[in-house]
């Protein structure tokens, strides 16, 4: 017999359990070690990691704002909006790889110290920008996290707003035009970006909701794609987060296949901005929604109104059966970390009076024990990283 005594049997069972647990962790399988929280403040501590720096000295001194990203083909991809290069001017967006051990360390893509634009212009957008001569331009400012689709670990999708940005007195005022769904392919010598749906949702006169602009999310439970939108003038109106969903295995690039949350059910008819009810109340300028393997619930980490300086969070509450849902009840708003102490000197009259563009990167730690975050400091060109330890 394999076990000839109760003691030997017990030792074998313990050894087997330890081996199986180690195997699950090696596969990044989320172990369900606790029940979801029920409305209390979570025990989270945050440490400052520092500002970004390039692995290649030729790219030192580049300024950026924005943020967000995800893990594609084993690489931690970070998206940035305006990228300031001395002697070149602003690039409307760029992509870097972030080091898995040190998120502040960035691998650049470009030539002679100048990064390349990541999300390409359409011909008409490039023509408008060229003719604007610095007074008006088309901006593509990514802020939505990247989602890898089932069975497509080498490709990720995200959504970015496309807008007109003008100086005072320009023929056309600043404002959103539409958003675009794009695909990022990561391979051994770099990445490629394709505008899969060049114009996804239009910001029309009736206030169409630009789903996906705030963030995208692949639910690990129902395997559906969720597209969140934060609507509201200058991020000060309490319009909450509105959401649509699509099947990633179907024609998710065709919005006629999408479903939209009304506040109590999913429907096929596209709602107007003033009739769609939010899945989470509040005022949001930037952030991310994700599944927390640590807390066994959905979490939203975000900045509120744009001039806020502060990371905040909410999480989905369990129902009477102990189950959590994206469209169920959420906790109240909690302060996570105030970044005001990092603000740059304001006496020079440059930049803004606040830090902004807060984002979370849950893919940096699949165990869920920690959460990498970033924001743009008030000079408008410095990205700062943090690590939240989830206790």
mmCIF file of C-alpha atoms in Angstrom:
data_model
loop_
_atom_site.group_PDB
_atom_site.id
_atom_site.type_symbol
_atom_site.label_atom_id
_atom_site.label_comp_id
_atom_site.label_asym_id
_atom_site.label_seq_id
_atom_site.Cartn_x
_atom_site.Cartn_y
_atom_site.Cartn_z
ATOM 1 C CA UNK A 1 0.000 0.000 0.000
ATOM 2 C CA UNK A 2 1.084 3.591 -0.666
ATOM 3 C CA UNK A 3 0.192 4.744 2.880
ATOM 4 C CA UNK A 4 0.588 2.112 5.615
ATOM 5 C CA UNK A 5 -0.279 4.363 8.580
ATOM 6 C CA UNK A 6 -2.619 7.287 9.390
ATOM 7 C CA UNK A 7 0.422 9.492 9.981
ATOM 8 C CA UNK A 8 1.843 8.756 6.547
ATOM 9 C CA UNK A 9 -1.551 9.423 5.004
ATOM 10 C CA UNK A 10 -1.787 12.811 6.757
ATOM 11 C CA UNK A 11 1.719 13.798 5.630
ATOM 12 C CA UNK A 12 0.845 12.830 2.066
ATOM 13 C CA UNK A 13 -2.350 14.885 2.097
ATOM 14 C CA UNK A 14 -0.569 17.974 3.469
ATOM 15 C CA UNK A 15 2.220 17.620 0.901
ATOM 16 C CA UNK A 16 -0.347 17.273 -1.885
ATOM 17 C CA UNK A 17 -2.261 20.365 -0.759
ATOM 18 C CA UNK A 18 0.912 22.456 -0.592
ATOM 19 C CA UNK A 19 1.956 21.270 -4.054
ATOM 20 C CA UNK A 20 -1.485 21.996 -5.544
ATOM 21 C CA UNK A 21 -1.595 25.480 -3.974
ATOM 22 C CA UNK A 22 1.869 26.264 -5.342
ATOM 23 C CA UNK A 23 0.779 25.074 -8.771
ATOM 24 C CA UNK A 24 -2.269 27.369 -8.752
ATOM 25 C CA UNK A 25 -0.151 30.342 -7.715
ATOM 26 C CA UNK A 26 2.411 29.615 -10.404
ATOM 27 C CA UNK A 27 -0.422 29.752 -12.923
ATOM 28 C CA UNK A 28 -1.668 33.056 -11.421
ATOM 29 C CA UNK A 29 -4.978 31.365 -10.601
ATOM 30 C CA UNK A 30 -6.934 33.571 -8.175
ATOM 31 C CA UNK A 31 -7.362 31.649 -4.933
ATOM 32 C CA UNK A 32 -10.645 32.477 -3.183
ATOM 33 C CA UNK A 33 -9.326 33.085 0.317
ATOM 34 C CA UNK A 34 -11.976 35.430 1.703
ATOM 35 C CA UNK A 35 -15.517 36.688 1.364
ATOM 36 C CA UNK A 36 -16.031 40.062 -0.360
ATOM 37 C CA UNK A 37 -16.106 43.069 1.992
ATOM 38 C CA UNK A 38 -19.489 44.459 2.999
ATOM 39 C CA UNK A 39 -19.052 48.226 2.979
ATOM 40 C CA UNK A 40 -16.184 48.852 5.364
ATOM 41 C CA UNK A 41 -13.033 50.843 4.553
ATOM 42 C CA UNK A 42 -10.348 48.522 3.225
ATOM 43 C CA UNK A 43 -6.910 48.229 4.815
ATOM 44 C CA UNK A 44 -4.683 49.712 2.097
ATOM 45 C CA UNK A 45 -1.324 51.442 2.436
ATOM 46 C CA UNK A 46 0.396 53.309 -0.406
ATOM 47 C CA UNK A 47 4.065 53.949 -1.127
ATOM 48 C CA UNK A 48 5.537 56.471 -3.571
ATOM 49 C CA UNK A 49 7.637 54.806 -6.282
ATOM 50 C CA UNK A 50 8.820 57.930 -8.089
ATOM 51 C CA UNK A 51 8.794 59.571 -11.487
ATOM 52 C CA UNK A 52 9.386 57.704 -14.727
ATOM 53 C CA UNK A 53 12.776 57.301 -16.361
ATOM 54 C CA UNK A 54 13.842 55.750 -19.655
ATOM 55 C CA UNK A 55 16.077 52.716 -20.074
ATOM 56 C CA UNK A 56 17.693 54.532 -23.041
ATOM 57 C CA UNK A 57 19.445 57.804 -22.060
ATOM 58 C CA UNK A 58 18.503 59.302 -25.431
ATOM 59 C CA UNK A 59 14.907 59.544 -24.186
ATOM 60 C CA UNK A 60 15.607 61.340 -20.927
ATOM 61 C CA UNK A 61 13.767 64.595 -20.336
ATOM 62 C CA UNK A 62 10.538 63.674 -22.142
ATOM 63 C CA UNK A 63 7.344 64.989 -20.575
ATOM 64 C CA UNK A 64 4.056 63.096 -20.635
ATOM 65 C CA UNK A 65 0.561 63.128 -19.237
ATOM 66 C CA UNK A 66 -2.268 60.613 -19.155
ATOM 67 C CA UNK A 67 -1.734 56.966 -18.379
ATOM 68 C CA UNK A 68 -3.435 53.614 -18.244
ATOM 69 C CA UNK A 69 -2.539 50.339 -19.874
ATOM 70 C CA UNK A 70 -2.496 46.590 -19.482
ATOM 71 C CA UNK A 71 -0.521 43.394 -20.006
ATOM 72 C CA UNK A 72 -0.231 42.190 -23.617
ATOM 73 C CA UNK A 73 1.911 39.205 -24.650
ATOM 74 C CA UNK A 74 3.794 39.343 -21.356
ATOM 75 C CA UNK A 75 4.589 43.059 -21.631
ATOM 76 C CA UNK A 76 3.239 45.776 -19.351
ATOM 77 C CA UNK A 77 2.077 48.361 -21.879
ATOM 78 C CA UNK A 78 1.487 51.943 -20.717
ATOM 79 C CA UNK A 79 -0.415 54.484 -22.806
ATOM 80 C CA UNK A 80 0.283 58.206 -22.603
ATOM 81 C CA UNK A 81 -1.474 61.241 -24.028
ATOM 82 C CA UNK A 82 0.442 64.414 -24.961
ATOM 83 C CA UNK A 83 4.149 63.613 -25.056
ATOM 84 C CA UNK A 84 6.442 66.642 -24.924
ATOM 85 C CA UNK A 85 9.735 66.388 -26.779
ATOM 86 C CA UNK A 86 12.080 69.363 -26.754
ATOM 87 C CA UNK A 87 12.521 70.801 -30.242
ATOM 88 C CA UNK A 88 9.733 68.651 -31.704
ATOM 89 C CA UNK A 89 6.555 69.744 -29.942
ATOM 90 C CA UNK A 90 3.770 67.586 -28.534
ATOM 91 C CA UNK A 91 3.048 64.118 -29.884
ATOM 92 C CA UNK A 92 -0.624 63.357 -29.325
ATOM 93 C CA UNK A 93 0.054 59.913 -27.780
ATOM 94 C CA UNK A 94 2.831 57.384 -27.208
ATOM 95 C CA UNK A 95 3.268 53.847 -25.870
ATOM 96 C CA UNK A 96 6.021 52.407 -23.664
ATOM 97 C CA UNK A 97 6.727 49.128 -21.902
ATOM 98 C CA UNK A 98 6.911 49.362 -18.110
ATOM 99 C CA UNK A 99 9.369 47.157 -16.223
ATOM 100 C CA UNK A 100 7.543 44.382 -14.315
ATOM 101 C CA UNK A 101 9.701 44.878 -11.198
ATOM 102 C CA UNK A 102 10.055 48.652 -11.363
ATOM 103 C CA UNK A 103 7.054 50.322 -13.050
ATOM 104 C CA UNK A 104 8.862 53.670 -13.242
ATOM 105 C CA UNK A 105 11.432 52.231 -15.666
ATOM 106 C CA UNK A 106 10.180 52.673 -19.243
ATOM 107 C CA UNK A 107 11.294 51.077 -22.505
ATOM 108 C CA UNK A 108 10.772 53.589 -25.327
ATOM 109 C CA UNK A 109 10.010 53.173 -29.026
ATOM 110 C CA UNK A 110 11.177 55.740 -31.532
ATOM 111 C CA UNK A 111 14.292 57.123 -33.178
ATOM 112 C CA UNK A 112 17.056 59.480 -32.053
ATOM 113 C CA UNK A 113 15.381 60.181 -28.733
ATOM 114 C CA UNK A 114 11.994 61.012 -30.272
ATOM 115 C CA UNK A 115 9.154 58.565 -29.461
ATOM 116 C CA UNK A 116 6.791 57.617 -32.245
ATOM 117 C CA UNK A 117 3.094 58.347 -32.214
ATOM 118 C CA UNK A 118 1.305 55.162 -31.212
ATOM 119 C CA UNK A 119 -2.362 55.522 -32.233
ATOM 120 C CA UNK A 120 -2.266 56.777 -35.813
ATOM 121 C CA UNK A 121 -4.233 59.643 -37.298
ATOM 122 C CA UNK A 122 -6.783 59.084 -40.004
ATOM 123 C CA UNK A 123 -5.871 61.003 -43.156
ATOM 124 C CA UNK A 124 -8.464 63.682 -42.428
ATOM 125 C CA UNK A 125 -7.235 64.083 -38.849
ATOM 126 C CA UNK A 126 -3.624 64.483 -39.945
ATOM 127 C CA UNK A 127 -4.624 66.989 -42.604
ATOM 128 C CA UNK A 128 -6.550 69.080 -40.070
ATOM 129 C CA UNK A 129 -3.617 69.008 -37.625
ATOM 130 C CA UNK A 130 -1.078 69.961 -40.313
ATOM 131 C CA UNK A 131 -3.226 72.869 -41.469
ATOM 132 C CA UNK A 132 -3.767 74.057 -37.895
ATOM 133 C CA UNK A 133 -0.101 75.082 -37.581
ATOM 134 C CA UNK A 134 -0.111 74.805 -33.812
ATOM 135 C CA UNK A 135 -3.295 76.821 -33.285
ATOM 136 C CA UNK A 136 -5.695 73.888 -33.546
ATOM 137 C CA UNK A 137 -5.141 70.151 -33.841
ATOM 138 C CA UNK A 138 -6.684 66.728 -33.478
ATOM 139 C CA UNK A 139 -5.810 65.044 -30.185
ATOM 140 C CA UNK A 140 -6.057 61.308 -29.517
ATOM 141 C CA UNK A 141 -5.622 60.984 -25.770
ATOM 142 C CA UNK A 142 -5.810 57.349 -24.593
ATOM 143 C CA UNK A 143 -6.944 56.811 -21.015
ATOM 144 C CA UNK A 144 -8.786 53.495 -21.152
ATOM 145 C CA UNK A 145 -7.021 50.380 -19.847
ATOM 146 C CA UNK A 146 -6.013 47.704 -22.370
ATOM 147 C CA UNK A 147 -7.986 44.452 -22.474
ATOM 148 C CA UNK A 148 -6.607 41.207 -23.888
ATOM 149 C CA UNK A 149 -9.315 39.112 -25.470
ATOM 150 C CA UNK A 150 -9.843 35.395 -24.761
ATOM 151 C CA UNK A 151 -7.347 33.335 -26.758
ATOM 152 C CA UNK A 152 -5.585 36.510 -28.022
ATOM 153 C CA UNK A 153 -2.802 37.166 -25.505
ATOM 154 C CA UNK A 154 -0.671 38.877 -28.181
ATOM 155 C CA UNK A 155 -3.344 41.498 -28.875
ATOM 156 C CA UNK A 156 -5.159 44.000 -26.705
ATOM 157 C CA UNK A 157 -7.947 46.463 -27.362
ATOM 158 C CA UNK A 158 -8.766 49.843 -25.865
ATOM 159 C CA UNK A 159 -10.782 52.968 -26.635
ATOM 160 C CA UNK A 160 -9.566 56.567 -26.877
ATOM 161 C CA UNK A 161 -11.385 59.885 -27.355
ATOM 162 C CA UNK A 162 -10.622 61.950 -30.445
ATOM 163 C CA UNK A 163 -11.040 65.696 -29.976
ATOM 164 C CA UNK A 164 -10.236 69.127 -31.340
ATOM 165 C CA UNK A 165 -7.799 71.065 -29.165
ATOM 166 C CA UNK A 166 -7.446 74.752 -29.959
ATOM 167 C CA UNK A 167 -5.842 77.835 -28.493
ATOM 168 C CA UNK A 168 -8.158 80.823 -27.770
ATOM 169 C CA UNK A 169 -9.257 82.528 -30.954
ATOM 170 C CA UNK A 170 -8.848 79.498 -33.209
ATOM 171 C CA UNK A 171 -11.590 78.930 -35.833
ATOM 172 C CA UNK A 172 -12.874 75.789 -34.081
ATOM 173 C CA UNK A 173 -13.222 75.511 -30.290
ATOM 174 C CA UNK A 174 -11.921 72.562 -28.311
ATOM 175 C CA UNK A 175 -14.256 69.616 -27.838
ATOM 176 C CA UNK A 176 -14.747 65.884 -28.292
ATOM 177 C CA UNK A 177 -15.615 64.578 -31.762
ATOM 178 C CA UNK A 178 -15.870 60.795 -31.331
ATOM 179 C CA UNK A 179 -13.914 57.926 -29.851
ATOM 180 C CA UNK A 180 -11.984 55.163 -31.568
ATOM 181 C CA UNK A 181 -11.461 51.477 -30.787
ATOM 182 C CA UNK A 182 -7.916 50.355 -31.526
ATOM 183 C CA UNK A 183 -5.970 47.096 -31.364
ATOM 184 C CA UNK A 184 -2.420 46.801 -30.006
ATOM 185 C CA UNK A 185 -0.346 43.863 -31.222
ATOM 186 C CA UNK A 186 2.804 43.158 -29.196
ATOM 187 C CA UNK A 187 5.590 41.103 -30.767
ATOM 188 C CA UNK A 188 9.267 40.372 -30.194
ATOM 189 C CA UNK A 189 10.585 43.608 -31.713
ATOM 190 C CA UNK A 190 7.906 46.117 -30.712
ATOM 191 C CA UNK A 191 4.231 46.792 -31.254
ATOM 192 C CA UNK A 192 1.702 47.773 -33.909
ATOM 193 C CA UNK A 193 -1.526 49.741 -33.488
ATOM 194 C CA UNK A 194 -4.548 49.585 -35.774
ATOM 195 C CA UNK A 195 -7.653 51.771 -35.619
ATOM 196 C CA UNK A 196 -10.000 48.751 -35.675
ATOM 197 C CA UNK A 197 -13.096 50.976 -35.475
ATOM 198 C CA UNK A 198 -11.914 54.434 -36.566
ATOM 199 C CA UNK A 199 -15.039 56.188 -35.267
ATOM 200 C CA UNK A 200 -16.843 54.186 -32.585
ATOM 201 C CA UNK A 201 -19.284 56.617 -30.924
ATOM 202 C CA UNK A 202 -19.889 60.198 -32.067
ATOM 203 C CA UNK A 203 -20.319 63.080 -29.667
ATOM 204 C CA UNK A 204 -23.329 64.508 -31.478
ATOM 205 C CA UNK A 205 -25.663 67.365 -30.710
ATOM 206 C CA UNK A 206 -27.915 64.989 -28.759
ATOM 207 C CA UNK A 207 -25.081 64.039 -26.444
ATOM 208 C CA UNK A 208 -24.340 60.471 -27.481
ATOM 209 C CA UNK A 209 -22.500 58.481 -24.824
ATOM 210 C CA UNK A 210 -18.907 57.665 -25.800
ATOM 211 C CA UNK A 211 -18.803 54.191 -24.278
ATOM 212 C CA UNK A 212 -15.320 52.883 -23.523
ATOM 213 C CA UNK A 213 -13.637 56.263 -23.204
ATOM 214 C CA UNK A 214 -13.395 56.042 -19.404
ATOM 215 C CA UNK A 215 -12.238 52.421 -19.323
ATOM 216 C CA UNK A 216 -12.697 48.938 -20.755
ATOM 217 C CA UNK A 217 -12.860 45.734 -18.738
ATOM 218 C CA UNK A 218 -13.053 42.008 -19.467
ATOM 219 C CA UNK A 219 -15.032 40.328 -16.703
ATOM 220 C CA UNK A 220 -13.232 37.069 -15.762
ATOM 221 C CA UNK A 221 -16.559 35.523 -14.700
ATOM 222 C CA UNK A 222 -18.958 36.075 -17.597
ATOM 223 C CA UNK A 223 -16.156 36.747 -20.142
ATOM 224 C CA UNK A 224 -17.976 39.830 -21.459
ATOM 225 C CA UNK A 225 -16.372 43.114 -22.526
ATOM 226 C CA UNK A 226 -17.574 46.135 -20.574
ATOM 227 C CA UNK A 227 -17.212 49.679 -21.897
ATOM 228 C CA UNK A 228 -17.523 52.455 -19.297
ATOM 229 C CA UNK A 229 -18.214 56.132 -19.972
ATOM 230 C CA UNK A 230 -17.960 59.134 -17.649
ATOM 231 C CA UNK A 231 -20.147 61.810 -19.178
ATOM 232 C CA UNK A 232 -20.605 65.331 -17.882
ATOM 233 C CA UNK A 233 -19.459 68.836 -18.646
ATOM 234 C CA UNK A 234 -15.872 69.398 -17.461
ATOM 235 C CA UNK A 235 -16.134 66.349 -15.183
ATOM 236 C CA UNK A 236 -18.165 68.251 -12.580
ATOM 237 C CA UNK A 237 -21.654 66.885 -13.263
ATOM 238 C CA UNK A 238 -22.745 63.867 -11.230
ATOM 239 C CA UNK A 239 -23.597 61.663 -14.202
ATOM 240 C CA UNK A 240 -21.825 58.586 -12.818
ATOM 241 C CA UNK A 241 -20.299 55.741 -14.818
ATOM 242 C CA UNK A 242 -22.505 54.403 -17.587
ATOM 243 C CA UNK A 243 -21.773 51.054 -19.185
ATOM 244 C CA UNK A 244 -22.357 48.912 -22.255
ATOM 245 C CA UNK A 245 -21.199 45.362 -22.935
ATOM 246 C CA UNK A 246 -20.326 43.114 -25.861
ATOM 247 C CA UNK A 247 -19.299 39.520 -26.483
ATOM 248 C CA UNK A 248 -15.521 39.450 -27.191
ATOM 249 C CA UNK A 249 -16.022 36.218 -29.149
ATOM 250 C CA UNK A 250 -18.620 37.843 -31.379
ATOM 251 C CA UNK A 251 -18.730 40.985 -33.483
ATOM 252 C CA UNK A 252 -17.750 43.370 -30.698
ATOM 253 C CA UNK A 253 -16.578 45.882 -33.309
ATOM 254 C CA UNK A 254 -20.211 46.186 -34.445
ATOM 255 C CA UNK A 255 -22.078 48.308 -31.897
ATOM 256 C CA UNK A 256 -25.419 46.931 -33.097
ATOM 257 C CA UNK A 257 -24.499 43.738 -31.208
ATOM 258 C CA UNK A 258 -23.909 45.607 -27.931
ATOM 259 C CA UNK A 259 -26.172 45.783 -24.901
ATOM 260 C CA UNK A 260 -26.669 48.859 -22.713
ATOM 261 C CA UNK A 261 -27.412 49.170 -19.011
ATOM 262 C CA UNK A 262 -30.526 51.246 -18.256
ATOM 263 C CA UNK A 263 -30.291 51.145 -14.479
ATOM 264 C CA UNK A 264 -32.272 47.935 -14.050
ATOM 265 C CA UNK A 265 -31.758 45.834 -17.206
ATOM 266 C CA UNK A 266 -29.661 45.300 -20.332
ATOM 267 C CA UNK A 267 -31.273 46.470 -23.589
ATOM 268 C CA UNK A 268 -30.295 46.510 -27.266
ATOM 269 C CA UNK A 269 -31.519 50.045 -27.956
ATOM 270 C CA UNK A 270 -28.838 52.724 -27.598
ATOM 271 C CA UNK A 271 -29.878 55.137 -24.827
ATOM 272 C CA UNK A 272 -29.468 58.900 -24.950
ATOM 273 C CA UNK A 273 -27.088 60.538 -22.541
ATOM 274 C CA UNK A 274 -29.880 62.041 -20.468
ATOM 275 C CA UNK A 275 -31.828 58.777 -20.109
ATOM 276 C CA UNK A 276 -29.142 56.161 -19.402
ATOM 277 C CA UNK A 277 -28.701 55.510 -15.691
ATOM 278 C CA UNK A 278 -25.221 55.010 -14.228
ATOM 279 C CA UNK A 279 -23.994 51.748 -12.800
ATOM 280 C CA UNK A 280 -22.019 53.773 -10.201
ATOM 281 C CA UNK A 281 -22.936 57.291 -9.068
ATOM 282 C CA UNK A 282 -20.355 60.046 -8.779
ATOM 283 C CA UNK A 283 -18.163 62.491 -10.671
ATOM 284 C CA UNK A 284 -15.242 60.845 -12.448
ATOM 285 C CA UNK A 285 -12.405 62.238 -14.530
ATOM 286 C CA UNK A 286 -10.131 59.180 -14.852
ATOM 287 C CA UNK A 287 -9.725 55.688 -13.462
ATOM 288 C CA UNK A 288 -10.147 51.966 -13.962
ATOM 289 C CA UNK A 289 -12.566 49.163 -13.087
ATOM 290 C CA UNK A 290 -11.180 45.675 -12.420
ATOM 291 C CA UNK A 291 -11.647 42.420 -10.507
ATOM 292 C CA UNK A 292 -9.710 42.275 -7.235
ATOM 293 C CA UNK A 293 -8.449 38.760 -6.543
ATOM 294 C CA UNK A 294 -7.450 39.961 -3.075
ATOM 295 C CA UNK A 295 -10.887 41.188 -2.024
ATOM 296 C CA UNK A 296 -12.935 38.917 -4.301
ATOM 297 C CA UNK A 297 -14.985 41.772 -5.690
ATOM 298 C CA UNK A 298 -15.056 44.390 -8.426
ATOM 299 C CA UNK A 299 -13.164 47.592 -7.667
ATOM 300 C CA UNK A 300 -13.070 51.054 -9.184
ATOM 301 C CA UNK A 301 -9.973 53.201 -8.526
ATOM 302 C CA UNK A 302 -10.245 56.755 -9.815
ATOM 303 C CA UNK A 303 -9.913 60.512 -9.515
ATOM 304 C CA UNK A 304 -13.123 62.467 -9.042
ATOM 305 C CA UNK A 305 -13.464 65.963 -10.501
ATOM 306 C CA UNK A 306 -10.397 66.739 -12.596
ATOM 307 C CA UNK A 307 -8.831 69.125 -10.027
ATOM 308 C CA UNK A 308 -8.745 66.560 -7.239
ATOM 309 C CA UNK A 309 -5.202 65.242 -6.514
ATOM 310 C CA UNK A 310 -6.653 62.181 -4.771
ATOM 311 C CA UNK A 311 -6.965 58.480 -5.602
ATOM 312 C CA UNK A 312 -10.307 57.135 -4.422
ATOM 313 C CA UNK A 313 -12.049 53.769 -4.602
ATOM 314 C CA UNK A 314 -15.360 51.953 -4.416
ATOM 315 C CA UNK A 315 -16.125 48.249 -4.591
ATOM 316 C CA UNK A 316 -19.121 46.084 -5.438
ATOM 317 C CA UNK A 317 -21.095 44.886 -2.424
ATOM 318 C CA UNK A 318 -22.336 41.291 -2.020
ATOM 319 C CA UNK A 319 -26.054 40.637 -2.315
ATOM 320 C CA UNK A 320 -28.106 38.540 0.098
ATOM 321 C CA UNK A 321 -26.551 35.411 -1.460
ATOM 322 C CA UNK A 322 -23.000 36.699 -1.047
ATOM 323 C CA UNK A 323 -22.576 37.345 -4.790
ATOM 324 C CA UNK A 324 -21.139 40.546 -6.293
ATOM 325 C CA UNK A 325 -22.063 42.109 -9.625
ATOM 326 C CA UNK A 326 -20.937 45.062 -11.738
ATOM 327 C CA UNK A 327 -24.549 46.195 -11.919
ATOM 328 C CA UNK A 328 -25.369 45.575 -8.260
ATOM 329 C CA UNK A 329 -24.846 47.835 -5.265
ATOM 330 C CA UNK A 330 -21.498 49.534 -4.712
ATOM 331 C CA UNK A 331 -19.843 50.814 -1.557
ATOM 332 C CA UNK A 332 -19.604 54.473 -0.722
ATOM 333 C CA UNK A 333 -16.661 56.526 -1.960
ATOM 334 C CA UNK A 334 -13.429 56.103 0.069
ATOM 335 C CA UNK A 335 -10.229 58.132 -0.073
ATOM 336 C CA UNK A 336 -7.271 55.941 -1.063
ATOM 337 C CA UNK A 337 -4.299 58.329 -1.335
ATOM 338 C CA UNK A 338 -3.830 62.074 -1.603
ATOM 339 C CA UNK A 339 -0.977 63.062 -3.933
ATOM 340 C CA UNK A 340 -1.016 66.783 -3.065
ATOM 341 C CA UNK A 341 2.439 66.570 -1.442
ATOM 342 C CA UNK A 342 3.932 65.771 -4.868
ATOM 343 C CA UNK A 343 2.650 68.884 -6.630
ATOM 344 C CA UNK A 344 5.313 70.868 -8.441
ATOM 345 C CA UNK A 345 6.192 74.449 -7.490
ATOM 346 C CA UNK A 346 3.416 76.716 -8.743
ATOM 347 C CA UNK A 347 5.223 80.042 -8.546
ATOM 348 C CA UNK A 348 6.439 79.907 -12.150
ATOM 349 C CA UNK A 349 2.883 80.228 -13.492
ATOM 350 C CA UNK A 350 3.175 77.091 -15.605
ATOM 351 C CA UNK A 351 1.124 73.925 -15.532
ATOM 352 C CA UNK A 352 -2.026 73.370 -13.512
ATOM 353 C CA UNK A 353 -3.046 73.704 -9.904
ATOM 354 C CA UNK A 354 -3.697 69.996 -9.446
ATOM 355 C CA UNK A 355 -2.478 66.480 -10.160
ATOM 356 C CA UNK A 356 -4.697 64.470 -12.504
ATOM 357 C CA UNK A 357 -5.104 61.360 -14.710
ATOM 358 C CA UNK A 358 -5.147 58.753 -11.944
ATOM 359 C CA UNK A 359 -4.938 55.147 -13.163
ATOM 360 C CA UNK A 360 -4.519 51.614 -11.811
ATOM 361 C CA UNK A 361 -2.580 48.693 -13.321
ATOM 362 C CA UNK A 362 -3.919 45.490 -11.711
ATOM 363 C CA UNK A 363 -2.036 43.279 -14.196
ATOM 364 C CA UNK A 364 1.276 44.165 -12.503
ATOM 365 C CA UNK A 365 0.381 41.827 -9.643
ATOM 366 C CA UNK A 366 -2.063 39.034 -10.590
ATOM 367 C CA UNK A 367 -2.143 37.834 -6.960
ATOM 368 C CA UNK A 368 -3.950 41.061 -6.075
ATOM 369 C CA UNK A 369 -1.739 41.665 -3.032
ATOM 370 C CA UNK A 370 -0.624 45.019 -4.470
ATOM 371 C CA UNK A 371 -1.835 47.523 -7.032
ATOM 372 C CA UNK A 372 0.396 49.748 -9.163
ATOM 373 C CA UNK A 373 -1.058 53.222 -9.829
ATOM 374 C CA UNK A 374 0.022 56.407 -11.602
ATOM 375 C CA UNK A 375 -1.010 60.019 -12.039
ATOM 376 C CA UNK A 376 0.220 63.109 -13.851
ATOM 377 C CA UNK A 377 1.623 65.852 -11.655
ATOM 378 C CA UNK A 378 0.442 69.422 -11.929
ATOM 379 C CA UNK A 379 3.248 70.504 -14.290
ATOM 380 C CA UNK A 380 1.401 68.588 -17.020
ATOM 381 C CA UNK A 381 4.441 66.524 -18.015
ATOM 382 C CA UNK A 382 5.582 64.387 -15.067
ATOM 383 C CA UNK A 383 4.154 60.903 -14.504
ATOM 384 C CA UNK A 384 4.473 59.532 -10.971
ATOM 385 C CA UNK A 385 3.974 55.880 -9.955
ATOM 386 C CA UNK A 386 2.730 54.401 -6.685
ATOM 387 C CA UNK A 387 2.183 50.963 -5.196
ATOM 388 C CA UNK A 388 -0.831 50.263 -3.021
ATOM 389 C CA UNK A 389 -0.439 47.316 -0.657
ATOM 390 C CA UNK A 390 -3.788 45.573 -0.134
ATOM 391 C CA UNK A 391 -3.839 44.095 3.357
#
